[in-house]
PDB file of C-alpha atoms in Angstrom:
ATOM      1  CA  MET A 211       9.662-226.090 -54.686  1.00  0.00           C
ATOM      2  CA  SER A 212       9.241-227.955 -57.928  1.00  0.00           C
ATOM      3  CA  GLU A 213       6.670-230.708 -57.804  1.00  0.00           C
ATOM      4  CA  VAL A 214       8.296-232.480 -60.733  1.00  0.00           C
ATOM      5  CA  GLN A 215       9.966-235.654 -59.603  1.00  0.00           C
ATOM      6  CA  ARG A 216      12.937-236.153 -61.843  1.00  0.00           C
ATOM      7  CA  ARG A 217      13.916-239.542 -60.544  1.00  0.00           C
ATOM      8  CA  LYS A 218      14.005-241.485 -57.371  1.00  0.00           C
ATOM      9  CA  TYR A 219      17.209-241.536 -55.397  1.00  0.00           C
ATOM     10  CA  SER A 220      18.343-244.616 -53.509  1.00  0.00           C
ATOM     11  CA  GLN A 221      18.806-244.362 -49.750  1.00  0.00           C
ATOM     12  CA  GLU A 222      22.590-244.052 -50.171  1.00  0.00           C
ATOM     13  CA  GLU A 223      22.175-241.305 -52.755  1.00  0.00           C
ATOM     14  CA  LYS A 224      19.790-239.430 -50.496  1.00  0.00           C
ATOM     15  CA  ASN A 225      22.261-239.566 -47.639  1.00  0.00           C
ATOM     16  CA  ALA A 226      25.094-238.447 -49.887  1.00  0.00           C
ATOM     17  CA  ILE A 227      23.106-235.478 -51.218  1.00  0.00           C
ATOM     18  CA  PHE A 228      21.892-234.497 -47.785  1.00  0.00           C
ATOM     19  CA  ASP A 229      25.325-234.615 -46.164  1.00  0.00           C
ATOM     20  CA  GLY A 230      27.352-233.452 -49.148  1.00  0.00           C
ATOM     21  CA  GLU A 231      25.147-230.784 -50.683  1.00  0.00           C
ATOM     22  CA  PHE A 232      22.623-229.670 -48.063  1.00  0.00           C
ATOM     23  CA  MET A 233      24.329-229.679 -44.667  1.00  0.00           C
ATOM     24  CA  PRO A 234      27.345-227.549 -45.683  1.00  0.00           C
ATOM     25  CA  HIS A 235      24.964-224.569 -46.023  1.00  0.00           C
ATOM     26  CA  ILE A 236      23.699-224.684 -42.451  1.00  0.00           C
ATOM     27  CA  ASP A 237      25.684-221.585 -41.385  1.00  0.00           C
ATOM     28  CA  SER A 238      24.247-219.430 -44.167  1.00  0.00           C
ATOM     29  CA  MET A 239      20.782-220.830 -43.567  1.00  0.00           C
ATOM     30  CA  TYR A 240      20.901-220.025 -39.877  1.00  0.00           C
ATOM     31  CA  ASN A 241      22.216-216.538 -40.551  1.00  0.00           C
ATOM     32  CA  PHE A 242      19.397-215.928 -43.036  1.00  0.00           C
ATOM     33  CA  GLY A 243      16.814-217.303 -40.594  1.00  0.00           C
ATOM     34  CA  TYR A 244      18.137-215.111 -37.828  1.00  0.00           C
ATOM     35  CA  ARG A 245      18.119-211.979 -39.959  1.00  0.00           C
ATOM     36  CA  LEU A 246      14.532-212.667 -40.971  1.00  0.00           C
ATOM     37  CA  THR A 247      13.200-213.358 -37.471  1.00  0.00           C
ATOM     38  CA  PHE A 248      15.691-211.658 -35.084  1.00  0.00           C
ATOM     39  CA  ASP A 249      15.170-214.592 -32.744  1.00  0.00           C
ATOM     40  CA  GLU A 250      17.521-217.512 -32.190  1.00  0.00           C
ATOM     41  CA  ASP A 251      14.819-220.052 -31.423  1.00  0.00           C
ATOM     42  CA  ASP A 252      12.725-219.026 -34.418  1.00  0.00           C
ATOM     43  CA  ALA A 253      15.819-219.176 -36.605  1.00  0.00           C
ATOM     44  CA  LYS A 254      16.568-222.685 -35.332  1.00  0.00           C
ATOM     45  CA  ASP A 255      12.988-223.787 -36.022  1.00  0.00           C
ATOM     46  CA  LEU A 256      13.072-222.342 -39.518  1.00  0.00           C
ATOM     47  CA  VAL A 257      16.355-224.048 -40.379  1.00  0.00           C
ATOM     48  CA  GLN A 258      15.253-227.359 -38.914  1.00  0.00           C
ATOM     49  CA  ASP A 259      11.950-227.168 -40.731  1.00  0.00           C
ATOM     50  CA  THR A 260      13.736-226.348 -43.976  1.00  0.00           C
ATOM     51  CA  TYR A 261      16.061-229.345 -43.724  1.00  0.00           C
ATOM     52  CA  LEU A 262      13.204-231.716 -42.944  1.00  0.00           C
ATOM     53  CA  LYS A 263      11.290-230.442 -45.970  1.00  0.00           C
ATOM     54  CA  ALA A 264      14.423-230.680 -48.092  1.00  0.00           C
ATOM     55  CA  TYR A 265      14.788-234.310 -47.107  1.00  0.00           C
ATOM     56  CA  ARG A 266      11.129-235.078 -47.687  1.00  0.00           C
ATOM     57  CA  PHE A 267      11.218-233.525 -51.169  1.00  0.00           C
ATOM     58  CA  ILE A 268      14.731-234.647 -52.034  1.00  0.00           C
ATOM     59  CA  ASN A 269      13.536-236.373 -55.214  1.00  0.00           C
ATOM     60  CA  SER A 270      12.584-233.012 -56.675  1.00  0.00           C
ATOM     61  CA  PHE A 271      16.137-231.739 -56.163  1.00  0.00           C
ATOM     62  CA  GLU A 272      18.279-232.241 -59.240  1.00  0.00           C
ATOM     63  CA  GLN A 273      21.740-233.330 -58.204  1.00  0.00           C
ATOM     64  CA  GLY A 274      24.473-230.985 -59.318  1.00  0.00           C
ATOM     65  CA  THR A 275      22.181-227.937 -59.425  1.00  0.00           C
ATOM     66  CA  ASN A 276      22.419-225.118 -56.912  1.00  0.00           C
ATOM     67  CA  ALA A 277      21.546-226.714 -53.579  1.00  0.00           C
ATOM     68  CA  LYS A 278      22.059-223.494 -51.637  1.00  0.00           C
ATOM     69  CA  ALA A 279      19.536-221.573 -53.746  1.00  0.00           C
ATOM     70  CA  TRP A 280      17.100-224.487 -53.497  1.00  0.00           C
ATOM     71  CA  LEU A 281      17.386-224.532 -49.696  1.00  0.00           C
ATOM     72  CA  PHE A 282      17.092-220.747 -49.390  1.00  0.00           C
ATOM     73  CA  ARG A 283      13.897-220.886 -51.410  1.00  0.00           C
ATOM     74  CA  ILE A 284      12.382-223.444 -49.055  1.00  0.00           C
ATOM     75  CA  LEU A 285      13.411-221.397 -46.023  1.00  0.00           C
ATOM     76  CA  LYS A 286      11.985-218.204 -47.499  1.00  0.00           C
ATOM     77  CA  ASN A 287       8.671-219.934 -48.254  1.00  0.00           C
ATOM     78  CA  SER A 288       8.513-221.432 -44.772  1.00  0.00           C
ATOM     79  CA  PHE A 289       9.101-218.001 -43.315  1.00  0.00           C
ATOM     80  CA  ILE A 290       6.299-216.434 -45.364  1.00  0.00           C
ATOM     81  CA  ASN A 291       3.803-219.254 -44.985  1.00  0.00           C
ATOM     82  CA  GLU A 292       4.354-220.311 -41.431  1.00  0.00           C
ATOM     83  CA  TYR A 293       6.425-217.972 -39.366  1.00  0.00           C
ATOM     84  CA  ARG A 294       4.728-214.771 -40.444  1.00  0.00           C
ATOM     85  CA  LYS A 295       1.332-216.300 -39.863  1.00  0.00           C
ATOM     86  CA  LYS A 296       2.329-217.559 -36.437  1.00  0.00           C
ATOM     87  CA  SER A 297       3.767-214.257 -35.341  1.00  0.00           C
ATOM     88  CA  LYS A 298       0.800-212.404 -36.829  1.00  0.00           C
ATOM     89  CA  GLN A 299       3.171-210.003 -38.505  1.00  0.00           C
ATOM     90  CA  PRO A 300       1.392-208.022 -41.159  1.00  0.00           C
ATOM     91  CA  ALA A 301       2.984-208.954 -44.449  1.00  0.00           C
ATOM     92  CA  LYS A 302       4.141-206.255 -46.816  1.00  0.00           C
ATOM     93  CA  VAL A 303       2.461-203.350 -45.061  1.00  0.00           C
ATOM     94  CA  ASP A 304       5.565-201.265 -44.690  1.00  0.00           C
ATOM     95  CA  TYR A 305       6.863-202.496 -47.998  1.00  0.00           C
ATOM     96  CA  GLN A 306       3.927-201.137 -49.977  1.00  0.00           C
ATOM     97  CA  GLU A 307       4.268-197.751 -48.407  1.00  0.00           C
ATOM     98  CA  VAL A 308       7.958-197.553 -49.019  1.00  0.00           C
ATOM     99  CA  GLU A 309       7.670-198.837 -52.557  1.00  0.00           C
ATOM    100  CA  THR A 310       5.221-196.107 -53.510  1.00  0.00           C
ATOM    101  CA  TYR A 311       7.414-193.483 -51.954  1.00  0.00           C
ATOM    102  CA  TYR A 312      10.490-194.676 -53.741  1.00  0.00           C
ATOM    103  CA  ASN A 313       8.816-194.907 -57.108  1.00  0.00           C
ATOM    104  CA  SER A 314       8.895-191.153 -57.151  1.00  0.00           C
ATOM    105  CA  ASP A 315      12.146-190.508 -58.977  1.00  0.00           C
ATOM    106  CA  ASP A 316      13.351-187.272 -57.434  1.00  0.00           C
ATOM    107  CA  VAL A 317      13.571-188.780 -53.954  1.00  0.00           C
ATOM    108  CA  HIS A 318      16.466-191.063 -54.786  1.00  0.00           C
ATOM    109  CA  TYR A 319      19.604-189.045 -54.968  1.00  0.00           C
ATOM    110  CA  GLN A 320      18.554-186.166 -52.784  1.00  0.00           C
ATOM    111  CA  SER A 321      18.262-188.348 -49.747  1.00  0.00           C
ATOM    112  CA  THR A 322      21.635-190.006 -50.048  1.00  0.00           C
ATOM    113  CA  SER A 323      23.866-187.413 -51.664  1.00  0.00           C
ATOM    114  CA  ASP A 324      25.466-186.464 -48.341  1.00  0.00           C
ATOM    115  CA  LEU A 325      26.704-189.890 -47.359  1.00  0.00           C
ATOM    116  CA  ARG A 326      30.412-190.415 -48.056  1.00  0.00           C
ATOM    117  CA  ALA A 327      32.303-193.639 -48.567  1.00  0.00           C
ATOM    118  CA  GLU A 328      34.785-192.554 -45.848  1.00  0.00           C
ATOM    119  CA  SER A 329      32.138-192.282 -43.160  1.00  0.00           C
ATOM    120  CA  VAL A 330      30.709-195.688 -44.082  1.00  0.00           C
ATOM    121  CA  LYS A 331      34.130-197.281 -43.709  1.00  0.00           C
ATOM    122  CA  ASP A 332      34.411-195.926 -40.159  1.00  0.00           C
ATOM    123  CA  MET A 333      31.123-197.352 -39.009  1.00  0.00           C
ATOM    124  CA  LEU A 334      30.877-200.110 -36.441  1.00  0.00           C
ATOM    125  CA  GLY A 335      29.502-203.551 -37.175  1.00  0.00           C
ATOM    126  CA  ASP A 336      26.541-202.866 -34.912  1.00  0.00           C
ATOM    127  CA  GLU A 337      25.571-199.756 -36.821  1.00  0.00           C
ATOM    128  CA  ILE A 338      25.726-201.526 -40.163  1.00  0.00           C
ATOM    129  CA  SER A 339      23.841-204.483 -38.754  1.00  0.00           C
ATOM    130  CA  ASN A 340      21.161-202.298 -37.150  1.00  0.00           C
ATOM    131  CA  ALA A 341      20.706-200.319 -40.341  1.00  0.00           C
ATOM    132  CA  LEU A 342      20.211-203.545 -42.284  1.00  0.00           C
ATOM    133  CA  ASN A 343      17.843-204.954 -39.660  1.00  0.00           C
ATOM    134  CA  SER A 344      15.711-201.821 -39.677  1.00  0.00           C
ATOM    135  CA  LEU A 345      14.734-202.311 -43.324  1.00  0.00           C
ATOM    136  CA  ALA A 346      11.365-203.853 -44.208  1.00  0.00           C
ATOM    137  CA  VAL A 347      11.763-207.587 -44.670  1.00  0.00           C
ATOM    138  CA  ASP A 348      11.493-207.603 -48.492  1.00  0.00           C
ATOM    139  CA  PHE A 349      14.250-205.023 -48.790  1.00  0.00           C
ATOM    140  CA  ARG A 350      16.367-206.668 -46.101  1.00  0.00           C
ATOM    141  CA  THR A 351      16.065-210.000 -47.876  1.00  0.00           C
ATOM    142  CA  VAL A 352      17.455-208.846 -51.230  1.00  0.00           C
ATOM    143  CA  ILE A 353      20.465-207.248 -49.558  1.00  0.00           C
ATOM    144  CA  ILE A 354      21.153-210.389 -47.521  1.00  0.00           C
ATOM    145  CA  LEU A 355      20.871-212.624 -50.581  1.00  0.00           C
ATOM    146  CA  CYS A 356      23.000-210.388 -52.784  1.00  0.00           C
ATOM    147  CA  ASP A 357      25.603-208.797 -50.532  1.00  0.00           C
ATOM    148  CA  LEU A 358      25.979-211.308 -47.709  1.00  0.00           C
ATOM    149  CA  GLU A 359      25.366-214.548 -49.598  1.00  0.00           C
ATOM    150  CA  GLY A 360      26.522-213.601 -53.088  1.00  0.00           C
ATOM    151  CA  PHE A 361      23.575-214.965 -55.060  1.00  0.00           C
ATOM    152  CA  THR A 362      23.212-213.793 -58.672  1.00  0.00           C
ATOM    153  CA  TYR A 363      20.105-211.901 -59.792  1.00  0.00           C
ATOM    154  CA  GLU A 364      18.919-215.022 -61.567  1.00  0.00           C
ATOM    155  CA  GLU A 365      19.255-217.132 -58.429  1.00  0.00           C
ATOM    156  CA  MET A 366      17.521-214.448 -56.386  1.00  0.00           C
ATOM    157  CA  ALA A 367      14.657-214.341 -58.885  1.00  0.00           C
ATOM    158  CA  LYS A 368      14.155-218.079 -58.372  1.00  0.00           C
ATOM    159  CA  ILE A 369      14.453-217.907 -54.589  1.00  0.00           C
ATOM    160  CA  LEU A 370      11.979-215.034 -54.330  1.00  0.00           C
ATOM    161  CA  ASP A 371       9.670-215.982 -57.222  1.00  0.00           C
ATOM    162  CA  ILE A 372       9.938-212.544 -58.824  1.00  0.00           C
ATOM    163  CA  PRO A 373      11.247-211.418 -62.255  1.00  0.00           C
ATOM    164  CA  ILE A 374      14.915-210.424 -62.574  1.00  0.00           C
ATOM    165  CA  GLY A 375      13.908-206.836 -63.332  1.00  0.00           C
ATOM    166  CA  THR A 376      12.109-206.685 -60.002  1.00  0.00           C
ATOM    167  CA  VAL A 377      15.186-208.078 -58.251  1.00  0.00           C
ATOM    168  CA  ARG A 378      17.265-205.286 -59.764  1.00  0.00           C
ATOM    169  CA  SER A 379      14.883-202.461 -58.907  1.00  0.00           C
ATOM    170  CA  ARG A 380      14.113-203.798 -55.433  1.00  0.00           C
ATOM    171  CA  LEU A 381      17.827-204.040 -54.691  1.00  0.00           C
ATOM    172  CA  HIS A 382      18.324-200.492 -55.897  1.00  0.00           C
ATOM    173  CA  ARG A 383      15.566-199.225 -53.623  1.00  0.00           C
ATOM    174  CA  ALA A 384      16.783-201.340 -50.724  1.00  0.00           C
ATOM    175  CA  ARG A 385      20.229-199.808 -51.077  1.00  0.00           C
ATOM    176  CA  ASN A 386      18.828-196.299 -51.162  1.00  0.00           C
ATOM    177  CA  LEU A 387      16.940-197.011 -47.964  1.00  0.00           C
ATOM    178  CA  LEU A 388      20.029-198.520 -46.369  1.00  0.00           C
ATOM    179  CA  LYS A 389      22.046-195.428 -47.307  1.00  0.00           C
ATOM    180  CA  GLU A 390      19.407-193.250 -45.739  1.00  0.00           C
ATOM    181  CA  LYS A 391      19.758-195.180 -42.469  1.00  0.00           C
ATOM    182  CA  LEU A 392      23.536-195.046 -42.673  1.00  0.00           C
ATOM    183  CA  GLN A 393      23.397-191.342 -43.263  1.00  0.00           C
ATOM    184  CA  GLY A 394      21.545-190.996 -39.974  1.00  0.00           C
ATOM    185  CA  TYR A 395      24.428-192.769 -38.222  1.00  0.00           C
ATOM    186  CA  ALA A 396      26.980-190.665 -40.078  1.00  0.00           C
ATOM    187  CA  GLN A 397      25.302-187.508 -38.830  1.00  0.00           C
ATOM    188  CA  ASN A 398      25.388-188.832 -35.282  1.00  0.00           C
ATOM    189  CA  MET A 399      29.080-189.509 -35.696  1.00  0.00           C
ATOM    190  CA  GLY A 400      29.540-185.825 -36.402  1.00  0.00           C
ATOM    191  CA  TYR A 401      30.454-186.017 -40.044  1.00  0.00           C
ATOM    192  CA  ASN A 402      29.835-182.863 -41.975  1.00  0.00           C
ATOM    193  CA  THR A 403      26.843-183.634 -44.105  1.00  0.00           C
ATOM    194  CA  ASP A 404      26.616-180.323 -45.936  1.00  0.00           C
ATOM    195  CA  GLU A 405      23.044-179.478 -45.265  1.00  0.00           C
ATOM    196  CA  GLU A 406      22.549-176.369 -47.270  1.00  0.00           C
ATOM    197  CA  GLU A 407      19.184-175.666 -48.703  1.00  0.00           C
TER     198      GLU A 407
ATOM    199  CA  MET B  70      20.376-179.024 -69.411  1.00  0.00           C
ATOM    200  CA  GLU B  71      23.003-181.639 -69.886  1.00  0.00           C
ATOM    201  CA  MET B  72      26.487-180.210 -69.474  1.00  0.00           C
ATOM    202  CA  ASN B  73      28.103-183.202 -70.944  1.00  0.00           C
ATOM    203  CA  ASP B  74      30.762-181.739 -73.193  1.00  0.00           C
ATOM    204  CA  ASN B  75      33.989-181.804 -71.311  1.00  0.00           C
ATOM    205  CA  PRO B  76      36.901-181.296 -73.648  1.00  0.00           C
ATOM    206  CA  SER B  77      39.080-180.573 -70.626  1.00  0.00           C
ATOM    207  CA  GLY B  78      38.664-184.193 -69.545  1.00  0.00           C
ATOM    208  CA  GLU B  79      37.127-183.216 -66.249  1.00  0.00           C
ATOM    209  CA  ARG B  80      34.166-185.089 -64.906  1.00  0.00           C
ATOM    210  CA  LYS B  81      30.791-183.492 -65.367  1.00  0.00           C
ATOM    211  CA  MET B  82      29.335-182.486 -62.029  1.00  0.00           C
ATOM    212  CA  GLN B  83      25.772-183.487 -62.786  1.00  0.00           C
ATOM    213  CA  CYS B  84      24.436-186.749 -64.053  1.00  0.00           C
ATOM    214  CA  SER B  85      21.484-186.419 -66.372  1.00  0.00           C
ATOM    215  CA  ASP B  86      19.893-189.687 -65.382  1.00  0.00           C
ATOM    216  CA  GLU B  87      21.081-190.631 -61.928  1.00  0.00           C
ATOM    217  CA  ASN B  88      18.544-193.305 -61.199  1.00  0.00           C
ATOM    218  CA  ARG B  89      19.230-195.309 -64.336  1.00  0.00           C
ATOM    219  CA  CYS B  90      22.970-194.772 -64.062  1.00  0.00           C
ATOM    220  CA  PHE B  91      23.154-195.754 -60.397  1.00  0.00           C
ATOM    221  CA  GLU B  92      21.034-198.824 -60.964  1.00  0.00           C
ATOM    222  CA  LEU B  93      23.371-199.796 -63.790  1.00  0.00           C
ATOM    223  CA  LEU B  94      26.447-199.192 -61.629  1.00  0.00           C
ATOM    224  CA  GLU B  95      24.966-201.412 -58.949  1.00  0.00           C
ATOM    225  CA  SER B  96      24.324-204.195 -61.469  1.00  0.00           C
ATOM    226  CA  ILE B  97      27.946-203.942 -62.563  1.00  0.00           C
ATOM    227  CA  LEU B  98      29.161-204.100 -58.955  1.00  0.00           C
ATOM    228  CA  ASP B  99      26.932-207.130 -58.464  1.00  0.00           C
ATOM    229  CA  GLY B 100      28.797-208.831 -61.317  1.00  0.00           C
ATOM    230  CA  GLU B 101      25.752-208.976 -63.563  1.00  0.00           C
ATOM    231  CA  LEU B 102      27.174-207.358 -66.704  1.00  0.00           C
ATOM    232  CA  GLN B 103      30.600-208.995 -67.148  1.00  0.00           C
ATOM    233  CA  ASP B 104      32.853-207.485 -69.823  1.00  0.00           C
ATOM    234  CA  SER B 105      30.435-205.067 -71.442  1.00  0.00           C
ATOM    235  CA  GLY B 106      29.768-203.712 -67.948  1.00  0.00           C
ATOM    236  CA  LYS B 107      33.425-202.989 -67.336  1.00  0.00           C
ATOM    237  CA  GLU B 108      33.590-200.754 -70.400  1.00  0.00           C
ATOM    238  CA  VAL B 109      30.502-198.800 -69.375  1.00  0.00           C
ATOM    239  CA  LEU B 110      31.849-198.499 -65.861  1.00  0.00           C
ATOM    240  CA  LYS B 111      35.238-197.179 -67.012  1.00  0.00           C
ATOM    241  CA  GLU B 112      33.582-194.523 -69.080  1.00  0.00           C
ATOM    242  CA  LYS B 113      31.144-193.442 -66.383  1.00  0.00           C
ATOM    243  CA  LEU B 114      33.808-193.222 -63.698  1.00  0.00           C
ATOM    244  CA  ALA B 115      35.989-191.136 -65.968  1.00  0.00           C
ATOM    245  CA  LYS B 116      33.313-188.730 -67.077  1.00  0.00           C
ATOM    246  CA  CYS B 117      30.739-188.326 -64.348  1.00  0.00           C
ATOM    247  CA  GLN B 118      31.432-187.143 -60.787  1.00  0.00           C
ATOM    248  CA  PRO B 119      28.109-188.307 -59.249  1.00  0.00           C
ATOM    249  CA  CYS B 120      28.620-191.776 -60.766  1.00  0.00           C
ATOM    250  CA  PHE B 121      32.205-191.806 -59.508  1.00  0.00           C
ATOM    251  CA  GLU B 122      31.097-190.977 -55.966  1.00  0.00           C
ATOM    252  CA  HIS B 123      28.177-193.363 -56.049  1.00  0.00           C
ATOM    253  CA  TYR B 124      30.417-196.190 -57.183  1.00  0.00           C
ATOM    254  CA  HIS B 125      32.827-195.697 -54.290  1.00  0.00           C
ATOM    255  CA  LEU B 126      30.036-195.348 -51.756  1.00  0.00           C
ATOM    256  CA  GLU B 127      28.364-198.530 -53.004  1.00  0.00           C
ATOM    257  CA  GLN B 128      31.675-200.365 -52.911  1.00  0.00           C
ATOM    258  CA  ALA B 129      32.273-199.231 -49.317  1.00  0.00           C
ATOM    259  CA  ILE B 130      28.811-200.355 -48.229  1.00  0.00           C
ATOM    260  CA  ARG B 131      29.284-203.775 -49.810  1.00  0.00           C
ATOM    261  CA  ASP B 132      32.605-204.154 -48.033  1.00  0.00           C
ATOM    262  CA  VAL B 133      31.234-203.271 -44.605  1.00  0.00           C
ATOM    263  CA  LEU B 134      28.187-205.481 -45.082  1.00  0.00           C
ATOM    264  CA  LYS B 135      30.441-208.402 -45.907  1.00  0.00           C
ATOM    265  CA  THR B 136      33.065-207.834 -43.244  1.00  0.00           C
ATOM    266  CA  LYS B 137      31.205-206.192 -40.373  1.00  0.00           C
ATOM    267  CA  CYS B 138      27.780-207.762 -40.494  1.00  0.00           C
ATOM    268  CA  THR B 139      28.458-210.303 -37.826  1.00  0.00           C
ATOM    269  CA  LYS B 140      27.464-213.791 -38.723  1.00  0.00           C
ATOM    270  CA  HIS B 141      25.593-215.539 -35.990  1.00  0.00           C
ATOM    271  CA  ALA B 142      27.272-218.752 -34.957  1.00  0.00           C
ATOM    272  CA  VAL B 143      25.049-221.763 -35.540  1.00  0.00           C
ATOM    273  CA  PRO B 144      24.089-223.468 -32.278  1.00  0.00           C
ATOM    274  CA  THR B 145      26.161-226.650 -32.188  1.00  0.00           C
ATOM    275  CA  GLU B 146      23.262-228.916 -31.339  1.00  0.00           C
ATOM    276  CA  LEU B 147      21.223-227.826 -34.376  1.00  0.00           C
ATOM    277  CA  ALA B 148      22.964-230.030 -36.950  1.00  0.00           C
ATOM    278  CA  ASP B 149      22.766-233.045 -34.610  1.00  0.00           C
ATOM    279  CA  LYS B 150      19.090-232.457 -33.970  1.00  0.00           C
ATOM    280  CA  ILE B 151      18.378-232.261 -37.687  1.00  0.00           C
ATOM    281  CA  ARG B 152      20.254-235.505 -38.376  1.00  0.00           C
ATOM    282  CA  GLN B 153      18.393-237.196 -35.556  1.00  0.00           C
ATOM    283  CA  GLN B 154      15.020-236.131 -36.945  1.00  0.00           C
ATOM    284  CA  ILE B 155      15.978-237.304 -40.410  1.00  0.00           C
ATOM    285  CA  GLN B 156      16.832-240.719 -38.945  1.00  0.00           C
ATOM    286  CA  GLU B 157      13.338-240.879 -37.482  1.00  0.00           C
ATOM    287  CA  ILE B 158      11.561-240.237 -40.781  1.00  0.00           C
ATOM    288  CA  LYS B 159      13.801-242.538 -42.831  1.00  0.00           C
TER     289      LYS B 159
END
């Protein structure tokens, strides 16, 4: 969150910004919180915490700029700084491993070449959701921000504090991993996956 | 290596640089390249079978993510609780 205070809002302005620009995003915020924590109470805490911080730092929000991206950034930081610490989840352990693996170029296509668009279309919501949830949190996050919430790469770069190039490559890897999971479901569904070697 | 010449107009069956091409296709699908992207996309889809398949697969995955990834309903009391706490710190 930017520490620069652009100006001070009056009490009426604060209320107007909070109700008009912040609260309409509560559904997306809760969905994001839930997909990060997989727990309704934790998601509620994260969202509540985010809105309280947003109110406290409202003077550093520039009216008319992207409130949703600003709020998502606060929620993401709260998740990293507080929730992960509380739950003693090791940060980035699985990510590092996966990142190294996927930096090797020849892995990419091989692993996903069997998955067909038709079999994806037939999948159930639960299967898609489980596949997404099974990804390491950094990969899951970029797919949520891009495909579920429709943020641009530039907005994602700001939310995640990473360069746009990293957004692009992380998304690409996240999608390869997601396809790998989906391919597992497709095989279970009995689709012919042409395994000839 | 690259069997790119296709006077018959058929798509080549192998893409010489899948990783770069697929990453580019994904950027286009994500709406990051606007008009210049559409031209590149048209050409790739017409000339390269792996790109063609990848594009349709990616499109299908985006669709199911958007439509089938169930959104969790926000607990009704959450918004009220937030407003109440804001009142307290005002």
